[in-house]
Amino acid sequence: MGIRRSNTSSELTSPARFLVDRNQPDAKKYLENILNGDHGVEGIAIHDKDGCCIVKVSTPACPESAMGVKYLSAFSVLSDQAAKMNMEKNKKIFHMYSKHQVVQFRLDPVILTVVAAASANTGYLSSLDVTLEPLLQRLQPLVRPH
């Protein structure tokens, strides 16, 4: 697996401060605040390219299959295949289904996956990488690059 544990903790800059550890409730609470907002977000996973989660939160409306290892790791596979066809690696990919939409962001070596209702504002979802950037930058050292 690509996750490396860190025994050190540091403060993050705004929007919030976190202790970086997969068991820290502060990071989960921050992500849960996004879930509890009025934007239709049903699940958020921060993981490595193999789908191994660092932090994951979801509501009961979020399909379990969308937060599973097989689905989470698919983005890396698709992105790597696109790169082999002389295209750059994807930075974002949007999936639309009848009841849900999924947005995945590549912030090497960390990947952010957001699952939302089909009616959710896609523009809001596409900006979550900026909103979560301080947390994602702090988590990057925990994941070993491939």
Coordinates of C-alpha atoms in Angstrom, one line a residue:
M1 CA 0.0 0.0 0.0
G2 CA 1.2 3.5 -0.6
I3 CA 0.4 5.1 2.8
R4 CA 3.2 6.0 5.1
R5 CA 2.4 6.8 8.8
S6 CA 3.8 10.0 10.2
N7 CA 4.5 10.4 14.0
T8 CA 4.8 14.2 13.7
S9 CA 1.9 16.6 13.7
S10 CA 1.8 20.1 12.3
E11 CA -0.7 22.9 12.0
L12 CA -2.2 23.7 8.7
T13 CA -3.1 27.1 7.5
S14 CA -6.7 28.2 7.0
P15 CA -9.5 27.1 6.4
A16 CA -8.8 25.0 9.4
R17 CA -6.0 23.4 11.4
F18 CA -5.6 19.6 11.4
L19 CA -3.4 17.1 13.0
V20 CA -2.5 14.8 10.1
D21 CA -3.3 11.3 11.1
R22 CA -6.0 9.1 9.6
N23 CA -7.6 8.7 13.0
Q24 CA -7.7 12.4 13.8
P25 CA -11.3 13.5 14.2
D26 CA -10.5 17.1 13.3
A27 CA -9.9 16.3 9.6
K28 CA -13.0 14.1 9.5
K29 CA -15.1 16.8 11.2
Y30 CA -14.0 19.4 8.6
L31 CA -15.0 17.0 5.8
E32 CA -18.2 16.2 7.5
N33 CA -19.0 19.9 7.6
I34 CA -18.8 19.9 3.8
L35 CA -21.2 16.9 3.8
N36 CA -23.6 18.6 6.1
G37 CA -23.7 21.7 3.9
D38 CA -26.5 22.4 1.4
H39 CA -24.5 21.4 -1.7
G40 CA -25.6 17.8 -2.2
V41 CA -22.2 16.2 -1.3
E42 CA -22.7 12.6 -0.2
G43 CA -19.1 11.4 0.2
I44 CA -15.5 12.5 0.2
A45 CA -12.4 10.3 0.1
I46 CA -8.8 11.3 0.1
H47 CA -6.7 8.4 -1.0
D48 CA -3.6 7.2 -2.9
K49 CA -3.6 5.9 -6.5
D50 CA -4.3 2.4 -5.3
G51 CA -7.5 3.5 -3.6
C52 CA -6.2 3.2 -0.1
C53 CA -8.0 5.8 1.9
I54 CA -6.3 8.3 4.2
V55 CA -9.6 10.0 5.2
K56 CA -13.1 9.0 4.1
V57 CA -16.5 10.4 5.1
S58 CA -19.9 9.7 3.7
T59 CA -23.7 10.0 4.3
P60 CA -26.1 7.1 4.0
A61 CA -27.1 8.3 0.5
C62 CA -23.6 7.7 -0.8
P63 CA -23.3 4.4 -2.7
E64 CA -20.9 2.1 -1.0
S65 CA -19.4 1.0 -4.3
A66 CA -18.4 4.6 -5.1
M67 CA -16.2 4.7 -2.0
G68 CA -14.7 1.2 -2.5
V69 CA -11.1 0.5 -3.4
K70 CA -12.0 -0.7 -7.0
Y71 CA -13.8 2.5 -7.9
L72 CA -11.3 4.8 -6.2
S73 CA -8.3 3.3 -7.9
A74 CA -10.0 3.5 -11.4
F75 CA -9.1 7.2 -11.8
S76 CA -5.4 6.4 -11.7
V77 CA -5.8 3.6 -14.2
L78 CA -7.8 5.8 -16.6
S79 CA -5.4 8.7 -16.2
D80 CA -2.3 6.5 -16.8
Q81 CA -4.0 5.0 -20.0
A82 CA -4.7 8.5 -21.3
A83 CA -1.0 9.4 -20.8
K84 CA 0.0 6.4 -22.9
M85 CA -2.1 7.7 -25.8
N86 CA 0.1 10.9 -25.9
M87 CA -2.4 12.8 -23.8
E88 CA -1.5 14.4 -20.5
K89 CA -2.6 12.8 -17.2
N90 CA -6.0 13.9 -16.2
K91 CA -6.2 16.5 -13.4
K92 CA -10.0 16.2 -13.0
I93 CA -12.6 13.8 -14.2
F94 CA -16.4 14.0 -13.9
H95 CA -18.7 11.0 -13.9
M96 CA -22.4 11.5 -14.2
Y97 CA -24.9 8.8 -13.3
S98 CA -28.7 8.9 -13.0
K99 CA -28.7 9.5 -9.2
H100 CA -25.1 10.6 -8.5
Q101 CA -22.1 12.5 -9.9
V102 CA -18.5 11.8 -9.0
V103 CA -15.6 14.3 -9.3
Q104 CA -12.1 13.1 -8.9
F105 CA -9.0 15.3 -8.6
R106 CA -5.4 14.2 -9.1
L107 CA -3.0 16.1 -6.8
D108 CA -0.1 13.7 -7.0
P109 CA 0.4 11.6 -5.1
V110 CA -3.0 12.3 -3.4
I111 CA -6.4 11.8 -5.1
L112 CA -9.6 13.5 -3.9
T113 CA -12.9 11.8 -4.8
V114 CA -16.2 13.6 -4.2
V115 CA -19.6 11.8 -4.6
A116 CA -22.7 14.0 -4.8
A117 CA -26.3 13.9 -5.8
A118 CA -27.0 14.3 -9.5
S119 CA -28.7 17.6 -8.8
A120 CA -25.6 19.0 -7.0
N121 CA -23.9 22.1 -8.4
T122 CA -21.1 20.8 -10.5
G123 CA -19.3 24.1 -10.4
Y124 CA -19.2 23.9 -6.6
L125 CA -17.9 20.4 -6.8
S126 CA -15.2 21.3 -9.2
S127 CA -13.9 23.9 -6.8
L128 CA -13.6 21.6 -3.8
D129 CA -9.9 20.9 -4.6
V130 CA -9.2 24.6 -4.0
T131 CA -11.2 24.6 -0.8
L132 CA -9.5 21.4 0.5
E133 CA -6.0 22.4 -0.8
P134 CA -4.4 23.0 2.6
L135 CA -5.5 19.6 3.9
L136 CA -4.5 17.9 0.7
Q137 CA -1.0 19.5 0.8
R138 CA -0.6 18.3 4.3
L139 CA -1.6 14.8 3.5
Q140 CA 0.7 14.5 0.4
P141 CA 3.8 13.5 2.5
L142 CA 1.9 10.5 3.9
V143 CA 1.6 8.9 0.5
R144 CA 4.6 7.3 -1.2
P145 CA 4.8 8.4 -4.9
H146 CA 4.7 5.5 -7.3

